[in-house]
PDB file of C-alpha atoms in Angstrom:
ATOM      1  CA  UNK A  14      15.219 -28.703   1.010  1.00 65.00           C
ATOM      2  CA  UNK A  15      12.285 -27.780  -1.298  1.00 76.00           C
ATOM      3  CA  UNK A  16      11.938 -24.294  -2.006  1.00 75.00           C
ATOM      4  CA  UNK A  17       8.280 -23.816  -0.369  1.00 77.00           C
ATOM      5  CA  UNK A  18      10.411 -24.954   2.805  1.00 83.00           C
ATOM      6  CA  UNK A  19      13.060 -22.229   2.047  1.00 83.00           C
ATOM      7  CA  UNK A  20      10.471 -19.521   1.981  1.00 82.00           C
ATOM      8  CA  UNK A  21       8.894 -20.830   5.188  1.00 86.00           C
ATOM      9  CA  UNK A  22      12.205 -21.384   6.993  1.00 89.00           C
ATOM     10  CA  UNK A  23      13.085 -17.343   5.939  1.00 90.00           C
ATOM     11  CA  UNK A  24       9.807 -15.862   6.460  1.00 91.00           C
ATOM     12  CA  UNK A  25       9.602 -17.787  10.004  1.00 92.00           C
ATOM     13  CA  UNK A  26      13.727 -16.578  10.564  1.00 93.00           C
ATOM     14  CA  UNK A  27      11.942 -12.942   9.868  1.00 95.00           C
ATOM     15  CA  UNK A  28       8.795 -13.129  12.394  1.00 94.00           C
ATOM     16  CA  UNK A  29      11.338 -14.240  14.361  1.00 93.00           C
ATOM     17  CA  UNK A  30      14.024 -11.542  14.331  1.00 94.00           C
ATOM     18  CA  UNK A  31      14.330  -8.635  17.117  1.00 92.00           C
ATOM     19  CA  UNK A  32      15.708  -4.694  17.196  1.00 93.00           C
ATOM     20  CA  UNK A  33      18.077  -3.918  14.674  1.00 95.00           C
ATOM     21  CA  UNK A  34      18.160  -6.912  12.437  1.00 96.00           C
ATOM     22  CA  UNK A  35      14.525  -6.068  12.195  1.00 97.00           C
ATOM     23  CA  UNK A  36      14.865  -3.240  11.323  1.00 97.00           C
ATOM     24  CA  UNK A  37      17.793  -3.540   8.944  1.00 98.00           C
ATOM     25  CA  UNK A  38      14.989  -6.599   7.204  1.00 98.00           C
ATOM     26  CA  UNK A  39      12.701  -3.908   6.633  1.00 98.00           C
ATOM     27  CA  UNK A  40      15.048  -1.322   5.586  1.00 98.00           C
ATOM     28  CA  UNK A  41      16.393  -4.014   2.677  1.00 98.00           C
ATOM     29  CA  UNK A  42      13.059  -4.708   1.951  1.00 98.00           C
ATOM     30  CA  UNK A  43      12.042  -1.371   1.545  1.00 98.00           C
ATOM     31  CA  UNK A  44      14.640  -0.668  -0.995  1.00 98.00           C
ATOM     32  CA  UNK A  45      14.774  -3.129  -2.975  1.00 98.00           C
ATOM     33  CA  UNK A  46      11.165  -2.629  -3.283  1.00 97.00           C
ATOM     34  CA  UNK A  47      12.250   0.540  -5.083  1.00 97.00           C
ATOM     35  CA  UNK A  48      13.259  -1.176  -7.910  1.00 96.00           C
ATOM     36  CA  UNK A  49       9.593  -1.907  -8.946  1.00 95.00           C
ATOM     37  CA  UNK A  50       9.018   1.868 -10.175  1.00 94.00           C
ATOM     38  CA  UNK A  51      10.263   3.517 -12.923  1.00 89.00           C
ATOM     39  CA  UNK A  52      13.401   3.851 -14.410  1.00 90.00           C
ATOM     40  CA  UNK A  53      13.805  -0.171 -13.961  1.00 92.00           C
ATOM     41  CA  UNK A  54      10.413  -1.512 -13.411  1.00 92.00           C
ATOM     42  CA  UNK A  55      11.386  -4.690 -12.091  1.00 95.00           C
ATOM     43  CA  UNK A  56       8.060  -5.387 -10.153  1.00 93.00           C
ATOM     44  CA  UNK A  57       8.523  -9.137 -10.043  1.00 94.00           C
ATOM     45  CA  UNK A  58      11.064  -7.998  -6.916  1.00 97.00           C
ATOM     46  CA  UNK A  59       7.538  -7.323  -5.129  1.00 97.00           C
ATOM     47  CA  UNK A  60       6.814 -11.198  -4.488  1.00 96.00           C
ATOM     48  CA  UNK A  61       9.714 -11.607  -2.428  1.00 95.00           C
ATOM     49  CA  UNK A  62       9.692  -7.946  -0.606  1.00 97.00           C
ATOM     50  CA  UNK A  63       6.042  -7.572   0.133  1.00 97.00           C
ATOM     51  CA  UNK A  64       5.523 -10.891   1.739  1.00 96.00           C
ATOM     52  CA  UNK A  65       8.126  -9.316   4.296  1.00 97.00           C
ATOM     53  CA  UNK A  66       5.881  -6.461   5.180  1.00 97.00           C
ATOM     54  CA  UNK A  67       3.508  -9.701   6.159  1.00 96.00           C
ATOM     55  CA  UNK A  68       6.115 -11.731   8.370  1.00 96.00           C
ATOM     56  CA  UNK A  69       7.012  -8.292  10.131  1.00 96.00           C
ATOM     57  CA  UNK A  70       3.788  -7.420  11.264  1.00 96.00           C
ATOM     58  CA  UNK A  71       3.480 -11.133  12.263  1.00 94.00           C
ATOM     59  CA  UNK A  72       6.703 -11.275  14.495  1.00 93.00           C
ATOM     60  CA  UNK A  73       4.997  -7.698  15.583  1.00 94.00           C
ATOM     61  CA  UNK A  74       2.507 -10.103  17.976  1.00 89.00           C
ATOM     62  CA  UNK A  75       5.256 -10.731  20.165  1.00 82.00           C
ATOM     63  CA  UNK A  76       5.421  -7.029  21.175  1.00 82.00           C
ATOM     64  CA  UNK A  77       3.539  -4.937  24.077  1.00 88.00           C
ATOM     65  CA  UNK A  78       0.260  -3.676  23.013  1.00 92.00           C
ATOM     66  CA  UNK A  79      -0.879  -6.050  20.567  1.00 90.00           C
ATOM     67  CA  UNK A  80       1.913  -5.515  18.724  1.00 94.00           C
ATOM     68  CA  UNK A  81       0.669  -1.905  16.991  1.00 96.00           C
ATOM     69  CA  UNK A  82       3.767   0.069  18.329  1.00 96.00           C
ATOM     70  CA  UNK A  83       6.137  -2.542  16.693  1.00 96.00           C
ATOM     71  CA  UNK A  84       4.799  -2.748  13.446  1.00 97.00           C
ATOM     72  CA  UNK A  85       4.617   0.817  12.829  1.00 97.00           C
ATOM     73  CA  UNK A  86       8.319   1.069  13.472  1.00 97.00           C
ATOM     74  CA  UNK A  87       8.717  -1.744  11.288  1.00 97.00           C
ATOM     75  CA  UNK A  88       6.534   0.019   8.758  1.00 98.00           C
ATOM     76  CA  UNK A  89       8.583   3.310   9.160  1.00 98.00           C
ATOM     77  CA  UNK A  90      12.005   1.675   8.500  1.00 98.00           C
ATOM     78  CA  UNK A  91      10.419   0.083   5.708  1.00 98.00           C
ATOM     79  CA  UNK A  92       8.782   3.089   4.122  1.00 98.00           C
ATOM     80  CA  UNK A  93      12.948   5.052   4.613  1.00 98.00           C
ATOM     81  CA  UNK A  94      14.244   2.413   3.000  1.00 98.00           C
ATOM     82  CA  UNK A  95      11.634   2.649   0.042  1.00 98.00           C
ATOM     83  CA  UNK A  96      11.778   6.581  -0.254  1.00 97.00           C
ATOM     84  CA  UNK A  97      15.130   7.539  -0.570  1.00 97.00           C
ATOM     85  CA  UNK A  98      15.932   5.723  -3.321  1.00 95.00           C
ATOM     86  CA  UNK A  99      12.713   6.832  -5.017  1.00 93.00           C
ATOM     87  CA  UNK A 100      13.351  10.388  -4.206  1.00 94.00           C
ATOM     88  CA  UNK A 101      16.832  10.789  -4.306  1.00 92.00           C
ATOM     89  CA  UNK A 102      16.668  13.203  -7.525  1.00 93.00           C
ATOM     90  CA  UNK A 103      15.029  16.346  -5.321  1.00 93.00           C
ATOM     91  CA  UNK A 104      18.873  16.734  -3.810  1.00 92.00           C
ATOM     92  CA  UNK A 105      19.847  17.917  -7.208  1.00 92.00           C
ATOM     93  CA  UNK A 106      17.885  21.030  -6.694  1.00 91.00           C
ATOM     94  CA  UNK A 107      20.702  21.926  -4.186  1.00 93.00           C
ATOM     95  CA  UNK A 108      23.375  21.643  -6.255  1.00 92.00           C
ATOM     96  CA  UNK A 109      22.425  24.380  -8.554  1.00 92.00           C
ATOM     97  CA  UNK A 110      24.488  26.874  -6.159  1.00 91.00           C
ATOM     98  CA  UNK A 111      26.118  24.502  -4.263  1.00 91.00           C
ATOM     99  CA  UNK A 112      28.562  26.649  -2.566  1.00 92.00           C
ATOM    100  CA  UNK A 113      25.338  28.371  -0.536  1.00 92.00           C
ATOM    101  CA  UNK A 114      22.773  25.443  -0.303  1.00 92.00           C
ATOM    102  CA  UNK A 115      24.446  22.093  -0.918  1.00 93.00           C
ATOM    103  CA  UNK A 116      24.765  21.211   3.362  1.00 93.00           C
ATOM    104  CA  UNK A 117      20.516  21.323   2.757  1.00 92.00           C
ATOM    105  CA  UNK A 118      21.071  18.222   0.088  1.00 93.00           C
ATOM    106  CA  UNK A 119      21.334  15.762   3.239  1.00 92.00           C
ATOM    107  CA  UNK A 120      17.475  16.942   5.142  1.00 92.00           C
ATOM    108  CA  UNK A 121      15.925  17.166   1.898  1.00 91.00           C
ATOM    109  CA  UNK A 122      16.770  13.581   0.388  1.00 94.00           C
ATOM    110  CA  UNK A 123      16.694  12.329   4.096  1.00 96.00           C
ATOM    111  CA  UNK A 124      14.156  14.532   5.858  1.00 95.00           C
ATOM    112  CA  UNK A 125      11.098  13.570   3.181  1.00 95.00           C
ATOM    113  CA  UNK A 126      11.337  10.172   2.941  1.00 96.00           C
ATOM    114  CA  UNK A 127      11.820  10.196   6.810  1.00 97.00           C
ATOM    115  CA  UNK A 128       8.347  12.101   6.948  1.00 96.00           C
ATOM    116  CA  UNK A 129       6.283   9.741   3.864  1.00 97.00           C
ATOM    117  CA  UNK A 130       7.472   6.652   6.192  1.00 98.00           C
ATOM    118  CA  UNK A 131       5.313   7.749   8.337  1.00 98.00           C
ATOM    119  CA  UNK A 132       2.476   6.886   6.557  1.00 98.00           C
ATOM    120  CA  UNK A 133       3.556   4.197   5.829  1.00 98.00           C
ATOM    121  CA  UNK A 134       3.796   3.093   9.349  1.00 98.00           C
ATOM    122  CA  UNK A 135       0.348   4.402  10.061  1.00 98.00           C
ATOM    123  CA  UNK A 136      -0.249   1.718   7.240  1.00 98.00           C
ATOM    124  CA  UNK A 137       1.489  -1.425   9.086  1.00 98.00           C
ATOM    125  CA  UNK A 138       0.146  -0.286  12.628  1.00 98.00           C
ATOM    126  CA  UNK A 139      -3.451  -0.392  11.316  1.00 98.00           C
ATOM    127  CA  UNK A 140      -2.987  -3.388   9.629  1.00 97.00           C
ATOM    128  CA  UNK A 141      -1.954  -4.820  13.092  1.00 97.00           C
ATOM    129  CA  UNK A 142      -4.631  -3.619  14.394  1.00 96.00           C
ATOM    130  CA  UNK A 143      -7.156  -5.768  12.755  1.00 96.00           C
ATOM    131  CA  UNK A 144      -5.058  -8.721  12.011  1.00 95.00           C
ATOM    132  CA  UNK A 145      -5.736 -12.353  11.702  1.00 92.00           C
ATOM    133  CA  UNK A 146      -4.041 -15.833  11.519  1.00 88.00           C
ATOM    134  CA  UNK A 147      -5.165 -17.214   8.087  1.00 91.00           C
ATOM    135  CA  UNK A 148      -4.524 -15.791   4.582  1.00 92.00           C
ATOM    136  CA  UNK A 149      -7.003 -12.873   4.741  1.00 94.00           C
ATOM    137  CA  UNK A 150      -4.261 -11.178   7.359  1.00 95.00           C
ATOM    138  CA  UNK A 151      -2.785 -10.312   3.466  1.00 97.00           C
ATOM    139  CA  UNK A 152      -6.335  -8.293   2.570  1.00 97.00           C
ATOM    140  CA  UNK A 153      -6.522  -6.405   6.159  1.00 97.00           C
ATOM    141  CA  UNK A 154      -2.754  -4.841   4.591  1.00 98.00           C
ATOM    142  CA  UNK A 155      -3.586  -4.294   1.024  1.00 98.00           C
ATOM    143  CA  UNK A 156      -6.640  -2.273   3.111  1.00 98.00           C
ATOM    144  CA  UNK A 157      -4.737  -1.081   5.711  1.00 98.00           C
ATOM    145  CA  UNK A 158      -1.717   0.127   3.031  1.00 98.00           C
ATOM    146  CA  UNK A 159      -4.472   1.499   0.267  1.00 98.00           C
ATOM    147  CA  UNK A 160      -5.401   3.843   3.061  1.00 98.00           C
ATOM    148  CA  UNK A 161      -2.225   4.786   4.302  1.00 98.00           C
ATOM    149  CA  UNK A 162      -1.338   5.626   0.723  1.00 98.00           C
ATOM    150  CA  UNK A 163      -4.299   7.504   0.039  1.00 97.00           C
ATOM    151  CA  UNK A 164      -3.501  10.069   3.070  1.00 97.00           C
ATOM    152  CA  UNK A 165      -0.468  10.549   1.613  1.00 97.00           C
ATOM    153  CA  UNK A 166      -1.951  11.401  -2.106  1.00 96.00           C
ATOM    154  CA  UNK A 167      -3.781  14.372   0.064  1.00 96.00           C
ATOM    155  CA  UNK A 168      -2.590  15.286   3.408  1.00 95.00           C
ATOM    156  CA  UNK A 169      -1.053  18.585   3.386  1.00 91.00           C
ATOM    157  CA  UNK A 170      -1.876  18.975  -0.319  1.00 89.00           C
ATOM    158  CA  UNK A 171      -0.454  15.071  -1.098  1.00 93.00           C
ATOM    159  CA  UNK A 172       2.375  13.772  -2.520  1.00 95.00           C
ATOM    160  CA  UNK A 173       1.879  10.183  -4.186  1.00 93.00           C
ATOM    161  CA  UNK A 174       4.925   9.772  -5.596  1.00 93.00           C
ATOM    162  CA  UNK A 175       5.718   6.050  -6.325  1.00 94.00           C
ATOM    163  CA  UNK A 176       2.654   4.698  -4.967  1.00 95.00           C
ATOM    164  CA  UNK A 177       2.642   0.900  -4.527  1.00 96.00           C
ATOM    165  CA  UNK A 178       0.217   1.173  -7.468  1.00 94.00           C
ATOM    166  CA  UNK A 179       2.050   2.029  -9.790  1.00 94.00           C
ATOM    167  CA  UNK A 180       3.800  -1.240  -9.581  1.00 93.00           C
ATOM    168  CA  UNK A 181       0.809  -2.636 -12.365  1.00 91.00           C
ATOM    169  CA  UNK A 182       1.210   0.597 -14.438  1.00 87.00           C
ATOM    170  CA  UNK A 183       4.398  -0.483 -16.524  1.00 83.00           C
ATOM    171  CA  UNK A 184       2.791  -3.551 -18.141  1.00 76.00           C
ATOM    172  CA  UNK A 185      -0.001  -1.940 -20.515  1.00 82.00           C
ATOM    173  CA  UNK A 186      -2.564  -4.464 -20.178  1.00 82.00           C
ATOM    174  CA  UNK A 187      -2.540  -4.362 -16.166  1.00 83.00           C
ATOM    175  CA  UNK A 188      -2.682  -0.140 -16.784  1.00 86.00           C
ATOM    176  CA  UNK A 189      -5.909  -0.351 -18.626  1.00 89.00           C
ATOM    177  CA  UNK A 190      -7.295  -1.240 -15.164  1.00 88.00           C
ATOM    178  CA  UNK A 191      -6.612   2.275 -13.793  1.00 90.00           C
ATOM    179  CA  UNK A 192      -9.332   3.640 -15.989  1.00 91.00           C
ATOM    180  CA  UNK A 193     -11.765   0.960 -14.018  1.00 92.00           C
ATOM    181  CA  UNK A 194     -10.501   0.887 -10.246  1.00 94.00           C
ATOM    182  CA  UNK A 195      -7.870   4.213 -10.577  1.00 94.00           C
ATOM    183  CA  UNK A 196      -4.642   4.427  -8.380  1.00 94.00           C
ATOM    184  CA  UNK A 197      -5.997   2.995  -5.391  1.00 96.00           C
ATOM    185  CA  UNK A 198      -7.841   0.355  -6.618  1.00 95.00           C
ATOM    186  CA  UNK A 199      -4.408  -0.821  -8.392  1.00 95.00           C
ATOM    187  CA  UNK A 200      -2.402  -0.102  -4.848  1.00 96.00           C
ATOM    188  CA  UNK A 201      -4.957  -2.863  -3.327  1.00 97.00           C
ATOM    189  CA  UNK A 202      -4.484  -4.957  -6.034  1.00 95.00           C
ATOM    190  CA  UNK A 203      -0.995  -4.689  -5.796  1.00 95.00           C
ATOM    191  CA  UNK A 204      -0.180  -5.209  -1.825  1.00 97.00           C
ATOM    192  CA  UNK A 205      -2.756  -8.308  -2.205  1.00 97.00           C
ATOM    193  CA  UNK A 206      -1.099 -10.095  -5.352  1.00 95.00           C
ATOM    194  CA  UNK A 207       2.559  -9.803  -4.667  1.00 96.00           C
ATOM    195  CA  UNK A 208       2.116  -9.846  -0.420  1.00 97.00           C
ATOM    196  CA  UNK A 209       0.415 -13.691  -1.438  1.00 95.00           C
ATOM    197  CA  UNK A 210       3.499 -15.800  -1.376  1.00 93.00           C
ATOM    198  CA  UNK A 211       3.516 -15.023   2.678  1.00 93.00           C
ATOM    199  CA  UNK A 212       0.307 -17.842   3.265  1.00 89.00           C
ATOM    200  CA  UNK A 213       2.669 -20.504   3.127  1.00 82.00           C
ATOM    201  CA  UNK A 214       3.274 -19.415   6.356  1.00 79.00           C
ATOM    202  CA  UNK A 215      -0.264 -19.537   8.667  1.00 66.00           C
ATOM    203  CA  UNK A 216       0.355 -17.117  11.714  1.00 57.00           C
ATOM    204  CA  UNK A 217      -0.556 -19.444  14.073  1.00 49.00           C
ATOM    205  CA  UNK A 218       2.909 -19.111  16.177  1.00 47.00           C
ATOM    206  CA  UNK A 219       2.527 -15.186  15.963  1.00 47.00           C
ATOM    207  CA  UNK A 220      -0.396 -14.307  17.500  1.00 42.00           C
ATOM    208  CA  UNK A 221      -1.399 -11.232  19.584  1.00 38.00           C
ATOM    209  CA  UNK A 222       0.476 -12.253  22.990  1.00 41.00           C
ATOM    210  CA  UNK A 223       3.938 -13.020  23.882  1.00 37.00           C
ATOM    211  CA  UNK A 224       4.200 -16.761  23.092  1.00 36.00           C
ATOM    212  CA  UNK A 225       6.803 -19.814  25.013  1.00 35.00           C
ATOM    213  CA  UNK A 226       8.209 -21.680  22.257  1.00 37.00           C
ATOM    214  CA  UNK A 227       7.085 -25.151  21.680  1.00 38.00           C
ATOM    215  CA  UNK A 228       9.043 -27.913  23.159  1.00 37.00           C
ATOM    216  CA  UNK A 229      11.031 -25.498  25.260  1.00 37.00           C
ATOM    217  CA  UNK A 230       8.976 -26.374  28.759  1.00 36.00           C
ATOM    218  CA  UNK A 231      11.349 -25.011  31.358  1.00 34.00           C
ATOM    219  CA  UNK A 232      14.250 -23.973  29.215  1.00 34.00           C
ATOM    220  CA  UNK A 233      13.310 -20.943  27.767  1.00 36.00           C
ATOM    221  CA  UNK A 234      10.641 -18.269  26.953  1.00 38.00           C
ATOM    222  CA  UNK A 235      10.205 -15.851  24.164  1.00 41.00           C
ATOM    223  CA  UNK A 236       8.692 -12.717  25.941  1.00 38.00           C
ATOM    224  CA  UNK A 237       8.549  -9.191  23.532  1.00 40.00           C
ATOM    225  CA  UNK A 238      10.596 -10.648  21.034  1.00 40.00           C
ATOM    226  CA  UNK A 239      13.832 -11.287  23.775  1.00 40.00           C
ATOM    227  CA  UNK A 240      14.471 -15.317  24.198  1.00 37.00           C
ATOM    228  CA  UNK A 241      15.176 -15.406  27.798  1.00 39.00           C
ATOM    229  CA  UNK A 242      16.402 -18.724  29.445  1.00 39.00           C
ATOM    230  CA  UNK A 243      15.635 -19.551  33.294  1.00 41.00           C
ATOM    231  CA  UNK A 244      15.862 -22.554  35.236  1.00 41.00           C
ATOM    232  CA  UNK A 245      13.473 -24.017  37.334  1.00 46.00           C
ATOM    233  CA  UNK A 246      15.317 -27.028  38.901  1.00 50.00           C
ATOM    234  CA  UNK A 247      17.069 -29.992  37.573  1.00 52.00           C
ATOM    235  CA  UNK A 248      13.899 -31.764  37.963  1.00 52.00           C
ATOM    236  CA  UNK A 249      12.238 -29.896  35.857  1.00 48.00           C
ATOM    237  CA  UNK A 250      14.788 -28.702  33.514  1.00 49.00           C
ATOM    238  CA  UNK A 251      14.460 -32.874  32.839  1.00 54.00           C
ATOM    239  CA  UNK A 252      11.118 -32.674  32.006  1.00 55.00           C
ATOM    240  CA  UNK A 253      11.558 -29.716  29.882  1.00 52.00           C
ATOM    241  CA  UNK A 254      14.432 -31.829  28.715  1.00 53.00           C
ATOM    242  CA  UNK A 255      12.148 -34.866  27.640  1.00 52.00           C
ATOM    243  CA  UNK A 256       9.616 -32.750  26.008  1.00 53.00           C
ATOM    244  CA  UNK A 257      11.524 -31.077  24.056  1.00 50.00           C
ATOM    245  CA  UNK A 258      13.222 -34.221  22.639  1.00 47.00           C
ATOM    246  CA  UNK A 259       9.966 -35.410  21.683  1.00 48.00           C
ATOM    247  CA  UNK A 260       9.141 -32.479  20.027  1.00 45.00           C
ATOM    248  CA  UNK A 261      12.317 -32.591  18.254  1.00 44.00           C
ATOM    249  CA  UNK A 262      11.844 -35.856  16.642  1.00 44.00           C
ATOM    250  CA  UNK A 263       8.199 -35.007  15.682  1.00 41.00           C
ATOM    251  CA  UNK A 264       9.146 -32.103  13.781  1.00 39.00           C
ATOM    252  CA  UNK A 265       9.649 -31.472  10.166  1.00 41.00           C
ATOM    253  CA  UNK A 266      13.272 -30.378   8.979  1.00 43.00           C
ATOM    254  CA  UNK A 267      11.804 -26.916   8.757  1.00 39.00           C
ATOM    255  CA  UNK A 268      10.062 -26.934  12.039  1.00 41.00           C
ATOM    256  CA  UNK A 269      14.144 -28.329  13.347  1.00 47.00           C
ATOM    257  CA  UNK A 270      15.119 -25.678  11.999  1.00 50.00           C
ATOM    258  CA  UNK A 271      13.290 -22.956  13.326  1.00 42.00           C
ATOM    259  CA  UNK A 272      13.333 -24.924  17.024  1.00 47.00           C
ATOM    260  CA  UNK A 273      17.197 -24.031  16.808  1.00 51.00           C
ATOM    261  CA  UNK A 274      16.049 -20.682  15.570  1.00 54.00           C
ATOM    262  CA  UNK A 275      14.229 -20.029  18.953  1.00 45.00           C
ATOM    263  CA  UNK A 276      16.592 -21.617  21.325  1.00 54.00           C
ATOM    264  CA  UNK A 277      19.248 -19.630  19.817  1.00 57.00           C
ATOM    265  CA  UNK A 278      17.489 -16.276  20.481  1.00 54.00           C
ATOM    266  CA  UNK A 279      16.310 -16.041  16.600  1.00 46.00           C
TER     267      UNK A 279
END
């Protein structure tokens, strides 16, 4: 299999996953994501993590109310997994006496992160909000997440640690722009560039209502992100049975192998 059909098998096995191994995707994602910011700098990870914040908000559709309430839990799981390894260091603080304040390490190196995540679930819920099919669904979260990010840098006095800017600060060239565009500019710049490898996938099987697998006819139906199978008759679980056969043998490998995907439940 080529490699543009890897991505597009895994990013379609993402808008496709459900509950906790959504979660657990975003959580991953999230942390790894970490690894872009100081001490390691490693922001090449951000082309493979931030095109997951796309396919979540994508398998989001699926979900009741447009989708909004499922991508901001999506977002909040992946902000947690994001800010505790970023902010781990502020538990040292309770180690100084650790016979008196030490139980306090666990809500402090849990309890903040917990609280930035929520921003940036605001982030993914807005960017549901406004969300299209085609590439520019990429620009509506570099927006969405620039915003999100900016509260943060001021509510309740701010506290922009590890913004997704600074992802373009460790290469000097790229931090030269900060004196043009500043932070933000560089955190829309940043969501844009590495969320881009996600376009290979269009959108067009994750839109804004729950959708009935193609090919599937009487079989099954994908309703809120559950796969639920029902009969309708042998008669017409024939027809369903035909149709989906010649589906099957019009599909690509990839489009195969997300059809088993689906039937299986994702």
């Amino acid at each position: 299999m080529k490699p543009t059909n890897k991505l597009r098998a895994a990013g379609l096995a993402i808008i496709l996953s459900w509950g906790w191994r959504r979660a657990a995707i975003a959580l991953v994602a999230g942390a790894l994501s970490a690894l872009a910011m100081a001490p390691f700098h490693a922001w090449p990870v951000l082309f493979l993590t931030f095109p997951v914040m796309v396919w979540l908000i994508d398998g989001a559709g699926a979900g009741r109310l447009r989708g909004v309430p499922a991508a901001a839990m999506a977002g909040w799981w992946f902000g947690l997994g994001y800010f505790v390894p970023g902010l781990y260091w502020i538990g040292y603080a309770f180690l100084v006496d650790a016979p008196t304040f030490a139980w306090l390490m666990p809500f402090a190196v849990l309890g903040l992160p917990a609280y930035l995540a929520l921003f940036t679930g605001f982030g993914f819920a807005l960017a549901r909000m406004i969300w299209t099919r085609d590439a520019s669904r990429v620009l509506a979260l570099a927006a969405s997440l620039t915003l999100s990010e900016w509260l943060r840098g001021h509510v309740l006095t701010g506290f922009p640690w590890n913004a997704f800017g600074y992802a373009l600060s460790e290469p000097l060239a790229l931090a030269q722009t900060a004196s043009l565009i500043g932070l933000w500019g560089l955190t829309f710049l940043g969501v844009a560039i590495f969320a881009s490898p996600a376009v290979l996938i269009d959108g067009t099987s994750c839109g804004r209502k729950p959708w009935i697998a193609p090919g599937d006819g009487a079989i099954g139906a994908r309703r809120h992100g559950n796969f639920r199978r029902r009969s309708l008759g042998p008669a017409a679980d024939r027809d369903g049975r035909k149709r989906q056969a010649a589906d099957h043998a019009a599909q690509s490998a990839t489009g195969r192998q997300v059809q088993l995907l689906r039937q299986g439940g994702g």
